[in-house]
XYZ file of N, CA and C in Angstrom:
810
model
N 95.143 18.272 85.588
C 94.671 19.281 86.554
C 94.085 18.589 87.784
N 94.487 19.018 88.935
C 94.009 18.411 90.169
C 92.530 18.715 90.387
N 91.839 17.706 90.892
C 90.409 17.885 91.188
C 90.171 18.275 92.632
N 91.208 18.267 93.448
C 91.055 18.611 94.856
C 91.200 20.131 95.061
N 90.741 20.584 96.216
C 90.808 22.015 96.545
C 91.527 22.202 97.873
N 92.012 23.426 98.097
C 92.716 23.743 99.340
C 91.724 24.010 100.464
N 92.251 24.135 101.680
C 91.382 24.387 102.835
C 90.673 25.727 102.717
N 91.354 26.746 102.182
C 90.713 28.049 102.017
C 89.611 27.994 100.967
N 89.824 27.223 99.914
C 88.790 27.060 98.889
C 87.594 26.293 99.449
N 87.879 25.286 100.262
C 86.789 24.529 100.899
C 85.990 25.428 101.835
N 86.690 26.249 102.606
C 86.014 27.156 103.538
C 85.097 28.119 102.788
N 85.597 28.660 101.682
C 84.804 29.593 100.882
C 83.600 28.899 100.262
N 83.824 27.673 99.751
C 82.741 26.912 99.134
C 81.618 26.621 100.123
N 81.963 26.262 101.348
C 80.975 25.832 102.341
C 80.560 26.954 103.290
N 81.084 28.157 103.069
C 80.716 29.330 103.865
C 81.011 29.134 105.355
N 82.198 28.598 105.627
C 82.670 28.455 107.003
C 84.082 29.021 107.062
N 84.624 29.091 108.253
C 85.984 29.604 108.408
C 87.005 28.481 108.317
N 88.218 28.834 107.936
C 89.318 27.878 107.936
C 89.527 27.329 109.341
N 89.384 28.197 110.324
C 89.543 27.776 111.724
C 88.536 26.682 112.084
N 87.307 26.815 111.586
C 86.285 25.820 111.896
C 86.623 24.465 111.273
N 87.138 24.477 110.040
C 87.538 23.222 109.400
C 88.677 22.571 110.177
N 89.649 23.365 110.590
C 90.773 22.825 111.365
C 90.299 22.263 112.708
N 89.304 22.915 113.293
C 88.744 22.419 114.558
C 88.116 21.035 114.355
N 87.377 20.856 113.262
C 86.784 19.553 112.974
C 87.868 18.499 112.765
N 88.963 18.908 112.150
C 90.073 17.973 111.951
C 90.712 17.586 113.282
N 90.879 18.573 114.167
C 91.454 18.302 115.487
C 90.601 17.305 116.270
N 89.289 17.376 116.074
C 88.371 16.486 116.788
C 88.197 15.148 116.078
N 88.873 14.968 114.955
C 88.851 13.678 114.282
C 87.606 13.387 113.485
N 86.838 14.403 113.113
C 85.614 14.155 112.347
C 85.776 14.487 110.866
N 86.887 15.099 110.488
C 87.141 15.424 109.087
C 88.640 15.350 108.825
N 89.003 14.678 107.759
C 90.413 14.568 107.371
C 90.550 14.999 105.913
N 91.664 15.638 105.544
C 91.869 15.962 104.121
C 92.092 14.688 103.312
N 91.886 14.806 102.005
C 92.154 13.654 101.133
C 93.635 13.307 101.193
N 94.482 14.317 101.212
C 95.922 14.123 101.359
C 96.577 15.474 101.619
N 97.833 15.456 101.975
C 98.649 16.656 102.133
C 99.713 16.651 101.050
N 99.788 17.729 100.259
C 100.706 17.720 99.114
C 102.151 18.003 99.561
N 103.046 18.093 98.591
C 104.468 18.283 98.885
C 104.758 19.601 99.590
N 103.874 20.571 99.413
C 104.040 21.867 100.077
C 103.319 21.927 101.428
N 102.859 20.761 101.884
C 102.147 20.637 103.172
C 100.774 21.320 103.167
N 100.242 21.502 101.972
C 98.880 22.026 101.881
C 97.874 20.882 102.029
N 96.867 21.102 102.852
C 95.788 20.115 102.958
C 94.936 20.202 101.682
N 94.627 19.083 101.094
C 93.837 19.045 99.880
C 92.568 18.219 100.115
N 91.460 18.680 99.569
C 90.155 18.076 99.846
C 89.456 17.719 98.540
N 88.890 16.516 98.516
C 88.182 16.043 97.327
C 86.677 16.214 97.527
N 85.919 15.764 96.527
C 84.463 15.860 96.615
C 83.923 15.066 97.800
N 84.602 14.007 98.181
C 84.155 13.230 99.353
C 84.199 14.073 100.624
N 85.268 14.853 100.779
C 85.365 15.713 101.970
C 84.340 16.851 101.939
N 83.994 17.302 100.741
C 82.945 18.326 100.623
C 81.640 17.782 101.186
N 81.297 16.544 100.789
C 80.055 15.946 101.295
C 80.155 15.649 102.794
N 81.326 15.212 103.230
C 81.501 14.961 104.666
C 81.294 16.240 105.475
N 81.878 17.328 104.992
C 81.729 18.597 105.708
C 80.278 19.051 105.703
N 79.587 18.865 104.584
C 78.170 19.211 104.530
C 77.380 18.406 105.561
N 77.736 17.112 105.683
C 77.096 16.241 106.660
C 77.374 16.732 108.085
N 78.611 17.079 108.351
C 79.002 17.577 109.681
C 78.237 18.851 110.025
N 78.155 19.779 109.096
C 77.484 21.051 109.347
C 75.990 20.843 109.588
N 75.397 19.887 108.876
C 73.982 19.578 109.107
C 73.774 19.019 110.507
N 74.647 18.097 110.919
C 74.528 17.528 112.264
C 74.692 18.597 113.336
N 75.586 19.544 113.102
C 75.756 20.638 114.060
C 74.481 21.477 114.139
N 73.830 21.717 112.996
C 72.567 22.459 112.992
C 71.490 21.718 113.771
N 71.571 20.403 113.745
C 70.593 19.584 114.458
C 70.918 19.445 115.936
N 71.988 20.106 116.373
C 72.322 20.107 117.790
C 73.223 18.989 118.250
N 73.805 18.240 117.314
C 74.707 17.148 117.698
C 76.051 17.741 118.116
N 76.544 17.446 119.316
C 77.855 17.966 119.727
C 78.966 17.381 118.871
N 80.044 18.131 118.749
C 81.135 17.718 117.867
C 81.680 16.343 118.255
N 81.774 16.075 119.552
C 82.365 14.801 119.977
C 81.492 13.599 119.632
N 80.225 13.843 119.249
C 79.336 12.733 118.879
C 79.164 12.582 117.374
N 79.710 13.511 116.612
C 79.485 13.511 115.161
C 80.071 12.273 114.494
N 81.256 11.873 114.914
C 81.900 10.724 114.275
C 81.066 9.465 114.447
N 80.492 9.282 115.635
C 79.633 8.128 115.881
C 78.415 8.179 114.975
N 77.815 9.377 114.853
C 76.649 9.526 113.985
C 76.980 9.140 112.551
N 78.108 9.638 112.069
C 78.455 9.457 110.663
C 78.882 8.025 110.338
N 79.349 7.287 111.328
C 79.877 5.945 111.053
C 78.947 4.813 111.467
N 78.020 5.087 112.413
C 77.248 3.945 112.924
C 75.754 4.199 113.106
N 75.268 5.416 112.835
C 73.846 5.690 113.041
C 72.998 4.943 112.012
N 71.908 4.362 112.496
C 70.962 3.685 111.611
C 69.936 4.677 111.073
N 69.109 4.210 110.154
C 68.019 5.029 109.609
C 67.104 5.517 110.726
N 66.740 4.608 111.633
C 65.830 4.969 112.726
C 66.466 5.985 113.667
N 67.757 5.841 113.910
C 68.434 6.801 114.793
C 68.468 8.198 114.179
N 68.700 8.265 112.874
C 68.644 9.573 112.210
C 67.228 10.143 112.237
N 66.245 9.301 112.071
C 64.854 9.752 112.116
C 64.520 10.324 113.502
N 64.958 9.628 114.543
C 64.732 10.117 115.910
C 65.446 11.444 116.147
N 66.660 11.560 115.607
C 67.407 12.803 115.748
C 66.661 13.963 115.089
N 66.147 13.730 113.891
C 65.405 14.776 113.182
C 64.113 15.130 113.921
N 63.419 14.141 114.451
C 62.178 14.398 115.186
C 62.445 15.209 116.453
N 63.541 14.853 117.143
C 63.903 15.612 118.347
C 64.235 17.055 117.992
N 64.990 17.254 116.925
C 65.342 18.615 116.502
C 64.103 19.393 116.113
N 63.149 18.730 115.476
C 61.904 19.400 115.083
C 61.134 19.864 116.315
N 61.071 19.005 117.341
C 60.390 19.400 118.584
C 61.059 20.615 119.220
N 62.384 20.608 119.230
C 63.116 21.725 119.827
C 62.876 23.015 119.050
N 62.820 22.914 117.731
C 62.550 24.094 116.901
C 61.146 24.617 117.172
N 60.178 23.711 117.290
C 58.802 24.137 117.577
C 58.717 24.834 118.927
N 59.454 24.326 119.912
C 59.494 24.979 121.225
C 60.135 26.361 121.121
N 61.185 26.470 120.321
C 61.835 27.771 120.123
C 60.892 28.755 119.435
N 60.110 28.265 118.478
C 59.162 29.137 117.776
C 58.104 29.674 118.738
N 57.633 28.804 119.636
C 56.656 29.245 120.638
C 57.269 30.304 121.547
N 58.515 30.041 121.976
C 59.201 31.006 122.846
C 59.392 32.343 122.133
N 59.782 32.300 120.869
C 59.994 33.534 120.103
C 58.683 34.271 119.869
N 57.606 33.525 119.644
C 56.298 34.164 119.460
C 55.862 34.860 120.747
N 56.097 34.195 121.888
C 55.752 34.810 123.174
C 56.580 36.069 123.406
N 57.870 36.005 123.061
C 58.730 37.178 123.197
C 58.263 38.297 122.283
N 57.862 37.949 121.067
C 57.351 38.943 120.127
C 56.116 39.649 120.695
N 55.187 38.873 121.262
C 53.973 39.458 121.830
C 54.296 40.344 123.024
N 55.286 39.921 123.827
C 55.662 40.725 124.988
C 56.276 42.052 124.563
N 57.139 42.027 123.552
C 57.749 43.267 123.059
C 56.673 44.197 122.506
N 55.712 43.640 121.767
C 54.609 44.456 121.246
C 53.803 45.079 122.388
N 53.611 44.292 123.456
C 52.874 44.805 124.621
C 53.615 45.961 125.266
N 54.931 45.818 125.454
C 55.715 46.900 126.048
C 55.608 48.168 125.210
N 55.771 48.024 123.897
C 55.721 49.190 123.004
C 54.337 49.828 123.025
N 53.284 48.998 123.063
C 51.920 49.517 123.106
C 51.677 50.285 124.405
N 52.061 49.679 125.525
C 51.852 50.333 126.826
C 52.654 51.622 126.920
N 53.897 51.591 126.450
C 54.737 52.781 126.517
C 54.196 53.890 125.633
N 53.697 53.537 124.449
C 53.132 54.550 123.557
C 51.875 55.164 124.166
N 51.006 54.316 124.733
C 49.796 54.838 125.376
C 50.141 55.778 126.513
N 51.175 55.391 127.272
C 51.579 56.219 128.406
C 52.088 57.574 127.933
N 52.872 57.583 126.871
C 53.446 58.841 126.377
C 52.410 59.730 125.718
N 51.303 59.129 125.210
C 50.279 59.913 124.526
C 49.226 60.481 125.478
N 49.204 59.971 126.711
C 48.183 60.431 127.648
C 48.471 61.856 128.095
N 47.472 62.699 127.960
C 47.610 64.098 128.374
C 47.037 64.336 129.764
N 46.273 63.351 130.282
C 45.660 63.506 131.604
C 46.063 62.338 132.499
N 46.220 62.644 133.794
C 46.586 61.592 134.742
C 45.419 60.640 134.969
N 44.189 61.175 134.948
C 43.001 60.365 135.179
C 42.251 60.154 133.868
N 41.763 58.931 133.695
C 40.977 58.604 132.516
C 39.887 57.614 132.900
N 38.876 57.513 132.021
C 37.872 56.472 132.149
C 38.154 55.443 131.066
N 38.375 54.188 131.482
C 38.678 53.128 130.535
C 37.575 52.078 130.540
N 37.321 51.550 129.378
C 36.365 50.452 129.251
C 37.103 49.128 129.333
N 36.669 48.251 130.237
C 37.273 46.924 130.371
C 36.236 45.862 130.057
N 36.661 44.843 129.336
C 35.842 43.642 129.204
C 36.006 42.791 130.455
N 35.145 41.794 130.596
C 35.287 40.862 131.723
C 36.677 40.232 131.682
N 37.360 40.265 132.825
C 38.740 39.779 132.897
C 38.855 38.742 134.007
N 39.598 37.667 133.733
C 39.750 36.569 134.695
C 41.165 36.545 135.271
N 41.254 36.102 136.524
C 42.540 36.107 137.218
C 42.720 34.832 138.039
N 43.989 34.454 138.188
C 44.375 33.367 139.092
C 45.101 33.973 140.282
N 44.739 33.525 141.486
C 45.374 34.047 142.694
C 46.809 33.523 142.784
N 47.702 34.428 143.104
C 49.117 34.074 143.214
C 49.588 34.139 144.667
N 49.317 35.257 145.330
C 49.722 35.439 146.720
C 48.576 36.098 147.483
N 48.366 35.662 148.701
C 47.497 36.365 149.647
C 48.343 36.749 150.844
N 48.248 38.004 151.254
C 49.054 38.450 152.384
C 48.291 39.484 153.189
N 48.689 39.628 154.434
C 48.077 40.621 155.304
C 48.386 42.015 154.775
N 47.439 42.930 154.925
C 47.605 44.278 154.384
C 48.785 45.018 155.000
N 49.207 44.585 156.204
C 50.356 45.229 156.849
C 51.687 44.630 156.394
N 51.637 43.548 155.607
C 52.850 42.876 155.143
C 53.385 43.553 153.893
N 54.674 43.728 153.874
C 55.316 44.312 152.695
C 55.871 43.200 151.822
N 55.588 43.293 150.539
C 56.102 42.308 149.598
C 57.619 42.437 149.488
N 58.336 41.351 149.754
C 59.793 41.400 149.671
C 60.310 40.136 148.988
N 61.621 40.067 148.810
C 62.226 38.957 148.073
C 61.969 37.620 148.760
N 62.037 37.583 150.099
C 61.839 36.326 150.821
C 60.418 35.816 150.645
N 59.439 36.729 150.668
C 58.046 36.328 150.470
C 57.851 35.754 149.071
N 58.471 36.372 148.089
C 58.367 35.867 146.719
C 58.975 34.475 146.610
N 60.145 34.297 147.221
C 60.859 33.028 147.116
C 60.117 31.889 147.800
N 59.292 32.199 148.797
C 58.575 31.167 149.540
C 57.357 30.642 148.779
N 56.942 31.316 147.738
C 55.723 30.921 147.056
C 55.893 29.586 146.345
N 55.005 28.655 146.694
C 55.045 27.355 146.030
C 54.530 27.469 144.601
N 53.615 28.403 144.396
C 53.032 28.597 143.065
C 53.888 29.599 142.305
N 54.668 29.103 141.378
C 55.577 29.966 140.620
C 54.854 30.586 139.429
N 55.243 31.794 139.095
C 54.704 32.470 137.921
C 55.834 32.631 136.917
N 55.741 31.980 135.760
C 56.824 32.114 134.777
C 56.928 33.544 134.272
N 58.172 33.992 134.069
C 58.399 35.354 133.574
C 57.614 36.372 134.407
N 57.779 36.262 135.718
C 56.933 36.986 136.667
C 56.785 38.462 136.345
N 57.872 39.182 136.249
C 57.767 40.634 136.117
C 57.635 41.088 134.663
N 57.308 40.127 133.795
C 56.896 40.479 132.447
C 55.376 40.517 132.351
N 54.696 40.183 133.433
C 53.236 40.166 133.474
C 52.725 41.353 134.286
N 51.485 41.743 134.026
C 50.825 42.722 134.879
C 50.410 42.011 136.165
N 50.836 42.532 137.294
C 50.468 41.956 138.589
C 49.360 42.810 139.182
N 48.232 42.188 139.494
C 47.059 42.900 140.001
C 46.934 42.697 141.506
N 47.026 43.791 142.248
C 46.769 43.785 143.681
C 45.298 44.160 143.865
N 44.549 43.317 144.569
C 43.135 43.569 144.781
C 42.905 43.987 146.233
N 42.421 45.214 146.427
C 42.087 45.727 147.757
C 40.568 45.702 147.883
N 40.047 44.786 148.702
C 38.594 44.654 148.809
C 38.051 45.111 150.158
N 38.855 45.834 150.923
C 38.391 46.338 152.210
C 38.672 45.408 153.373
N 39.130 44.194 153.102
C 39.443 43.264 154.183
C 40.888 43.479 154.628
N 41.320 42.682 155.589
C 42.683 42.809 156.098
C 43.688 42.067 155.209
N 43.187 41.449 154.130
C 44.039 40.673 153.231
C 44.136 41.349 151.867
N 45.337 41.366 151.333
C 45.554 41.829 149.963
C 45.898 40.613 149.116
N 45.207 40.481 147.994
C 45.447 39.351 147.105
C 46.132 39.828 145.836
N 47.119 39.054 145.402
C 47.840 39.357 144.167
C 47.429 38.335 143.115
N 47.090 38.838 141.936
C 46.578 37.983 140.879
C 47.348 38.209 139.580
N 47.358 37.162 138.753
C 47.835 37.288 137.373
C 46.680 36.935 136.448
N 46.657 37.575 135.293
C 45.532 37.422 134.369
C 45.559 36.055 133.690
N 44.370 35.484 133.477
C 44.217 34.215 132.766
C 43.212 34.385 131.636
N 43.219 33.431 130.719
C 42.293 33.485 129.590
C 40.920 32.915 129.952
N 40.892 31.965 130.859
C 39.647 31.291 131.227
C 39.273 31.631 132.666
N 37.985 31.464 133.038
C 37.570 31.717 134.423
C 38.428 30.942 135.414
N 38.817 31.625 136.497
C 39.682 30.997 137.489
C 39.244 31.428 138.882
N 40.153 32.021 139.677
C 39.862 32.330 141.070
C 39.066 33.624 141.257
N 39.160 34.531 140.301
C 38.582 35.860 140.492
C 38.317 36.459 139.122
N 37.330 37.368 139.058
C 37.060 38.048 137.799
C 36.650 39.487 138.067
N 36.935 40.347 137.117
C 36.464 41.722 137.137
C 35.410 41.865 136.055
N 34.274 42.457 136.383
C 33.204 42.571 135.391
C 33.527 43.627 134.337
N 32.873 43.505 133.204
C 33.021 44.539 132.194
C 32.389 45.828 132.710
N 32.886 46.937 132.197
C 32.335 48.213 132.622
C 33.336 49.334 132.457
N 32.964 50.497 132.956
C 33.821 51.679 132.883
C 34.614 51.796 134.181
N 35.924 51.950 134.058
C 36.818 51.995 135.202
C 37.560 53.332 135.231
N 37.528 53.961 136.404
C 38.369 55.134 136.605
C 39.812 54.655 136.694
N 40.706 55.315 135.974
C 42.095 54.879 135.905
C 43.033 56.049 136.192
N 44.070 55.767 136.955
C 45.129 56.739 137.198
C 46.463 56.025 137.076
N 47.389 56.571 136.305
C 48.718 55.987 136.159
C 49.753 56.891 136.807
N 50.738 56.258 137.426
C 51.731 57.051 138.146
C 53.058 56.309 138.219
N 54.131 57.072 138.238
C 55.475 56.553 138.474
C 55.903 56.942 139.878
N 56.431 55.983 140.633
C 56.862 56.284 141.993
C 58.263 55.717 142.209
N 58.941 56.257 143.199
C 60.287 55.800 143.526
C 60.283 54.665 144.537
N 59.366 54.723 145.492
C 59.317 53.734 146.557
C 57.890 53.258 146.757
N 57.733 51.992 147.194
C 56.401 51.438 147.393
C 55.634 52.134 148.511
N 56.364 52.770 149.442
C 55.649 53.437 150.532
C 54.901 54.677 150.062
N 55.078 55.060 148.796
C 54.312 56.174 148.235
C 52.920 55.743 147.798
N 52.660 54.432 147.797
C 51.384 53.928 147.292
C 50.192 54.404 148.119
N 50.367 54.467 149.435
C 49.252 54.882 150.297
C 48.748 56.272 149.921
N 49.682 57.189 149.691
C 49.299 58.535 149.278
C 48.645 58.506 147.897
N 49.131 57.655 147.029
C 48.580 57.537 145.678
C 47.129 57.070 145.730
N 46.853 56.097 146.597
C 45.490 55.582 146.735
C 44.565 56.652 147.308
N 45.018 57.396 148.314
C 44.209 58.482 148.871
C 43.894 59.524 147.795
N 44.878 59.847 147.003
C 44.700 60.817 145.927
C 43.655 60.329 144.925
N 43.683 59.043 144.639
C 42.739 58.439 143.699
C 41.309 58.575 144.221
N 41.082 58.208 145.477
C 39.735 58.291 146.048
C 39.272 59.743 146.177
N 40.176 60.635 146.498
C 39.817 62.058 146.592
C 39.347 62.593 145.242
N 40.035 62.183 144.188
C 39.648 62.638 142.851
C 38.266 62.094 142.485
N 38.027 60.802 142.775
C 36.735 60.201 142.462
C 35.611 60.923 143.201
N 35.844 61.268 144.479
C 34.829 61.972 145.255
C 34.582 63.372 144.701
N 35.648 64.043 144.303
C 35.514 65.396 143.763
C 34.735 65.406 142.453
N 34.823 64.330 141.699
C 34.102 64.228 140.433
C 32.725 63.583 140.595
N 32.361 63.273 141.837
C 31.085 62.610 142.150
C 30.963 61.242 141.488
N 32.088 60.579 141.304
C 32.062 59.224 140.780
C 31.736 58.260 141.922
N 30.875 57.285 141.637
C 30.533 56.266 142.619
C 31.302 54.990 142.280
N 32.198 54.607 143.173
C 33.042 53.436 142.936
C 32.332 52.175 143.404
N 32.367 51.162 142.575
C 31.732 49.889 142.889
C 32.784 48.794 142.873
N 32.869 48.008 143.924
C 33.820 46.899 143.937
C 35.179 47.308 144.467
N 36.143 46.408 144.353
C 37.457 46.625 144.965
C 38.321 47.604 144.177
N 39.337 48.106 144.842
C 40.364 48.904 144.176
C 41.387 47.941 143.574
N 41.766 48.206 142.322
C 42.744 47.359 141.636
C 44.001 48.171 141.402
N 45.109 47.659 141.920
C 46.408 48.278 141.702
C 47.199 47.368 140.761
N 47.560 47.895 139.597
C 48.238 47.097 138.578
C 49.699 47.522 138.515
N 50.579 46.587 138.802
C 52.012 46.848 138.709
C 52.516 46.431 137.332
N 53.142 47.372 136.625
C 53.691 47.106 135.293
C 55.196 47.357 135.351
N 55.893 46.406 135.956
C 57.310 46.623 136.245
C 58.148 46.744 134.979
N 57.704 46.132 133.879
C 58.483 46.193 132.636
C 58.581 47.608 132.076
N 57.642 48.501 132.457
C 57.703 49.876 131.963
C 58.779 50.698 132.657
N 59.400 50.138 133.697
C 60.506 50.849 134.337
C 61.696 50.981 133.387
N 61.683 50.211 132.297
C 62.711 50.354 131.266
C 62.775 51.781 130.732
N 61.634 52.464 130.733
C 61.535 53.789 130.129
C 61.560 54.917 131.160
N 61.728 54.586 132.423
C 61.565 55.620 133.454
C 62.644 55.569 134.526
N 63.863 55.238 134.126
C 64.987 55.225 135.073
C 64.694 54.379 136.308
N 64.091 53.206 136.063
C 63.821 52.208 137.105
C 62.779 52.642 138.128
N 62.021 53.693 137.841
C 60.891 54.015 138.710
C 59.801 52.954 138.533
N 59.010 52.737 139.575
C 57.941 51.744 139.526
C 56.710 52.350 138.868
N 56.127 51.606 137.948
C 54.946 52.085 137.247
C 53.708 51.352 137.770
N 52.743 52.136 138.228
C 51.490 51.573 138.739
C 50.306 52.234 138.054
N 49.239 51.433 137.929
C 47.963 51.962 137.463
C 46.897 51.560 138.462
N 46.138 52.552 138.939
C 45.012 52.306 139.844
C 43.736 52.297 139.015
N 42.856 51.328 139.310
C 41.575 51.250 138.612
C 40.477 50.893 139.596
N 39.277 51.389 139.314
C 38.102 51.006 140.101
C 36.877 51.123 139.209
N 35.985 50.145 139.331
C 34.765 50.133 138.540
C 33.835 51.235 139.001
N 33.253 51.954 138.043
C 32.311 53.023 138.347
C 30.890 52.535 138.135
N 30.025 52.899 139.079
C 28.608 52.575 138.908
C 28.031 53.425 137.785
N 27.094 52.825 137.054
C 26.388 53.589 136.039
C 25.301 54.396 136.726
N 25.238 55.673 136.421
C 24.371 56.596 137.149
C 23.130 56.905 136.342
N 21.977 56.710 136.944
C 20.713 57.023 136.281
C 20.530 58.534 136.228
N 20.190 59.064 135.048
C 20.086 60.517 134.875
C 18.686 60.983 134.536
N 17.704 60.051 134.482
C 16.333 60.466 134.166
C 15.357 59.521 134.835
N 14.057 59.914 134.850
C 13.045 59.070 135.464
C 12.890 57.746 134.717
N 13.200 57.788 133.438
C 13.113 56.569 132.654
C 14.220 55.591 132.964
N 15.176 56.029 133.785
C 16.238 55.119 134.200
C 17.351 54.990 133.195
N 17.505 55.975 132.293
C 18.616 55.906 131.354
C 19.929 56.032 132.111
N 20.918 55.296 131.680
C 22.213 55.328 132.345
C 23.086 56.414 131.766
N 23.817 57.072 132.638
C 24.827 58.016 132.206
C 25.974 57.255 131.561
N 26.398 57.663 130.366
C 27.472 56.981 129.654
C 28.767 57.772 129.830
N 29.689 57.242 130.618
C 30.972 57.914 130.817
C 31.732 57.943 129.505
N 32.460 59.032 129.254
C 33.381 59.026 128.126
C 34.491 58.039 128.408
N 34.752 57.152 127.470
C 35.691 56.051 127.766
C 36.785 55.953 126.728
N 37.880 55.365 127.191
C 38.948 54.906 126.315
C 39.034 53.418 126.467
N 39.171 52.678 125.372
C 39.308 51.230 125.482
C 40.626 50.877 126.110
N 40.617 49.904 126.998
C 41.846 49.478 127.679
C 42.688 48.684 126.722
């Protein structure tokens, strides 16, 4: 009884396609033990181990044209370096996948909060938040593609982040991205009046800001500090590419008695 197997049996054993085995043969990295009288390729246990070796090298990122060199001349140290390099690449991929996982969770969280909100205006509680300055521009300047491209300071995955426009009453508008540690700017903890809105064009923002201040005045809210406009472009996935913005402003705590007790706004955690 023959101890060798056919190409289809080898493919089934190693969970690969016949086409893939033939491709390795075409590239000169795998040869059958022999070809029988019926022109069937036959493979022995040696070819099984060779194929296992080839498949492992492919998993480690070795291109097919380099496999033969690896299998015939690589030293112990060279294999060790190859494994270490592959390990580093896997660790980098894990970090990237973890970041993607957190971003997807953020999108789902923001979208769920948006769909559950029954009121356009809310009071939100914010902890102290830190920001790094990304762009400073004149208030009359419109943000466009050329302005973005000119920025020496690049922001990775730019429109996957919340972009904070800070309006402080000056002629300059500053754009910030959030950081974990103290940086160029910070917002203090406190209660913030919040309004979320979907708009079609950026020129609608001026009316949105006026509406925000009118509402605050009508409710006798005292705004302290700058107006914060938060662009959440990733939420346009759920709104037919409309732009999603959230306006926020810190509210002063209002004394309601001679003892100086502070009025506690009803809040939602941000």
